[in-house]
Coordinates of C-alpha atoms in Angstrom, one line a residue:
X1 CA 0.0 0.0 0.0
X2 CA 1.1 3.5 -0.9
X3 CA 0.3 5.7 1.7
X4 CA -0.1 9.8 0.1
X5 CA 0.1 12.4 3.3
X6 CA -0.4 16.1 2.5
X7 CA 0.6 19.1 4.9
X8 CA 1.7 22.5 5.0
X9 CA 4.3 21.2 7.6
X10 CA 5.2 25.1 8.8
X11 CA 6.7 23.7 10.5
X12 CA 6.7 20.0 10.8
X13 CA 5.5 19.4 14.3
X14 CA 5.4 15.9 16.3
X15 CA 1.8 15.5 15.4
X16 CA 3.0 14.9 11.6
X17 CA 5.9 12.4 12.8
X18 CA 3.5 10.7 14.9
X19 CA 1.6 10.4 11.6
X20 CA 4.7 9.0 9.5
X21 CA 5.6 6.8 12.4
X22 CA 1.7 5.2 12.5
X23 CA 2.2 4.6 8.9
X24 CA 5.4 3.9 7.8
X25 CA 5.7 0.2 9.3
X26 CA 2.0 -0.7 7.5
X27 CA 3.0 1.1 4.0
X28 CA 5.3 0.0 1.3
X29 CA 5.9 4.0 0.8
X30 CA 4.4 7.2 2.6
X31 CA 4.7 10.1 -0.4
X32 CA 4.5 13.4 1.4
X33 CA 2.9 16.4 -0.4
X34 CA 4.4 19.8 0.5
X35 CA 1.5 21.7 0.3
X36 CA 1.4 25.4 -0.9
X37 CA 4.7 24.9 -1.7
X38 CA 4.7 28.6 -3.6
X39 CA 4.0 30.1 -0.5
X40 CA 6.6 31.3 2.0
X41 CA 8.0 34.2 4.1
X42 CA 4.0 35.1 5.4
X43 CA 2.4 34.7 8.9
X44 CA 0.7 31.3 7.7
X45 CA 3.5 29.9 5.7
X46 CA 7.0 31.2 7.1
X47 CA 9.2 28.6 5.8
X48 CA 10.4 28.0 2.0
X49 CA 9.4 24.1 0.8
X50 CA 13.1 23.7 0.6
X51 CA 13.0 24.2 4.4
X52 CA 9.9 22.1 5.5
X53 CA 11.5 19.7 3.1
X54 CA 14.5 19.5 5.1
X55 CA 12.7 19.6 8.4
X56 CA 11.0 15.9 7.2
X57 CA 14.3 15.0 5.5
X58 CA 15.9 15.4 8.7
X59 CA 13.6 13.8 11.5
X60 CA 12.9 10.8 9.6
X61 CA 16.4 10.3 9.2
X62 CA 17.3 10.7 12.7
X63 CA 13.8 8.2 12.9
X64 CA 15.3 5.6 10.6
X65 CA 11.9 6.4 8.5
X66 CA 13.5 5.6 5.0
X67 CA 9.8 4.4 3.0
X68 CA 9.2 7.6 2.0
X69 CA 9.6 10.5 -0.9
X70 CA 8.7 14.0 -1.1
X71 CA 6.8 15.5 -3.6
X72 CA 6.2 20.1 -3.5
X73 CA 2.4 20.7 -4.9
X74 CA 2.1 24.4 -5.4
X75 CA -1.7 25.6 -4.9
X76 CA -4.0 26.0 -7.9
X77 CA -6.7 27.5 -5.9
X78 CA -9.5 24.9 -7.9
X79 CA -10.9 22.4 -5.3
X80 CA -12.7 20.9 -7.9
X81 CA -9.7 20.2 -10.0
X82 CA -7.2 19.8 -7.4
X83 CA -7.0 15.9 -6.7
X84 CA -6.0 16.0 -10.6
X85 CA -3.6 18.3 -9.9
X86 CA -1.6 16.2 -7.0
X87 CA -2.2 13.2 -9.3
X88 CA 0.2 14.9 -12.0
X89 CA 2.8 15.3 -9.6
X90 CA 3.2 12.6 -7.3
X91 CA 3.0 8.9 -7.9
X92 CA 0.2 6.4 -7.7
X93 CA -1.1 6.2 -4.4
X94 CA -3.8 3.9 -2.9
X95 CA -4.8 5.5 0.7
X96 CA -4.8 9.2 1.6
X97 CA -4.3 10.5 5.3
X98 CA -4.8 13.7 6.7
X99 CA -6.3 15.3 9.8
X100 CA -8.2 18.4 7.0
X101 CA -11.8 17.6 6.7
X102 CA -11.5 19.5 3.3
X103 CA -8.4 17.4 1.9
X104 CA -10.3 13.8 2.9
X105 CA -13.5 15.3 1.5
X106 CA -11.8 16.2 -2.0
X107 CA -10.7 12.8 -2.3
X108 CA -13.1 10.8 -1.0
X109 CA -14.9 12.2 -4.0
X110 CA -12.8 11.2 -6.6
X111 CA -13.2 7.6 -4.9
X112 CA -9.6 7.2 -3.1
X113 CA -9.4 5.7 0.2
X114 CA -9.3 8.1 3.1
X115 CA -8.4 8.0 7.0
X116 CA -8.5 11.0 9.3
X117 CA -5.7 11.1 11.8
X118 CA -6.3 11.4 15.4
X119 CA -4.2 14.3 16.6
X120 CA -0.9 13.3 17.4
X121 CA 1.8 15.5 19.9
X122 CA -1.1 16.1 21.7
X123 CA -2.7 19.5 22.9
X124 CA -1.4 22.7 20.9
X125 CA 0.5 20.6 18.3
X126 CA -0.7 22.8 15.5
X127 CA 1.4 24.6 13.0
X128 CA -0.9 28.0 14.3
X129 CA 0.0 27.2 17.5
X130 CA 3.5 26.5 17.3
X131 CA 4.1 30.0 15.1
X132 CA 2.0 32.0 17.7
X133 CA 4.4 30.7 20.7
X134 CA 7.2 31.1 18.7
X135 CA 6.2 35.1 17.7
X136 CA 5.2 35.4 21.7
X137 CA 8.1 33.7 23.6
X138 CA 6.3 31.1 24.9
X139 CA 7.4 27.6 24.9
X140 CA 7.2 26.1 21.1
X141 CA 10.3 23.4 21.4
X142 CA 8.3 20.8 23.2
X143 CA 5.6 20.6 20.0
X144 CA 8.4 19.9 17.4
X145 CA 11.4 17.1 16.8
X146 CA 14.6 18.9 17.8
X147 CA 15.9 18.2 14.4
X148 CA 13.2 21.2 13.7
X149 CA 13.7 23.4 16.6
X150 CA 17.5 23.1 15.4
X151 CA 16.6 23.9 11.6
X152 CA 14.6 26.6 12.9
X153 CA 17.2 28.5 15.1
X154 CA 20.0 27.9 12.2
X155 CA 17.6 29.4 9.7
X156 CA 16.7 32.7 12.3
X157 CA 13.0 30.9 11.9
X158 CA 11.9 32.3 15.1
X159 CA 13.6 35.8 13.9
X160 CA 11.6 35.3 11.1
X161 CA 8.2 34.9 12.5
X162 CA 8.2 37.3 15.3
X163 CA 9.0 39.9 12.2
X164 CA 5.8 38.1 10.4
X165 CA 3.6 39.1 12.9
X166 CA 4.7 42.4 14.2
X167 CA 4.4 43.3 10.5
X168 CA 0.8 42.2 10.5
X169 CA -0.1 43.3 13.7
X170 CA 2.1 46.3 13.9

């Protein structure tokens, strides 16, 4: 089975490694979808898909997660055409998990197998979340692999944010 997982991943948080990690052992290969990979450098999306790339790349290595590839999938802004759209890019797939009601919806339309996630990393693991503790000084470390936390402070990611959201709120 060929497991297709689609985030944003800004950044990727122990809720989407808990995700991998449920998978990985049951899947022949987990494809990851780097979603809105055109976007970066706003309050929602702070991080380049080169970056959340690296953030998975990273953590699964340190995991010993090797069943797996990365695919970026830029936003068409279609819903109705955008489960052809990931088709182009990444490879056949047979089951689709995500914790977006929207995403499974999309799919479950277009007849593919779907599975919502339970919410792994617990309270506040949210990519919201984790970019509003980071922008506020309160504790963010705990919600991420410290692979990330250490991709984040060797990138200024938490410079970075906190400049996203005085410029929005400023």
């Amino acid at each position: 089975m060929k497991t297709l997982f689609i985030g944003r991943f800004q950044p990727f948080h122990n809720g989407h490694l808990g995700v991998i990690k449920n998978y990985a052992p049951v899947s022949e290969k987990i494809i990851i979808g780097i979603g809105s990979s055109q976007l970066h450098h706003t309050r929602e999306n702070p991080f380049t898909a080169e970056e959340r790339k690296k953030m998975i790349q990273e953590t699964l290595g340190q995991e010993g997660i090797k069943n797996y590839e990365t695919y970026f999938i830029p936003d068409i802004n279609d819903p109705p055409n955008w489960v052809k759209h990931v088709e182009s890019i990444v490879p056949r797939f047979d089951l689709v998990v995500a914790h977006n009601d929207f995403t499974l919806t999309l799919f479950k339309e277009k007849n593919y197998k779907v599975e919502k996630t339970p919410l792994f990393g617990g309270e506040g693991c949210s990519g919201q979340e984790i970019r509003k503790r980071i922008a506020y000084d309160e504790e963010w470390r705990t919600l991420v692999p410290e692979t990330v936390a250490d991709i984040i402070e060797e990138i200024d990611g938490v410079k970075r944010i906190k400049n996203l959201y005085n410029a929005e709120t400023g």
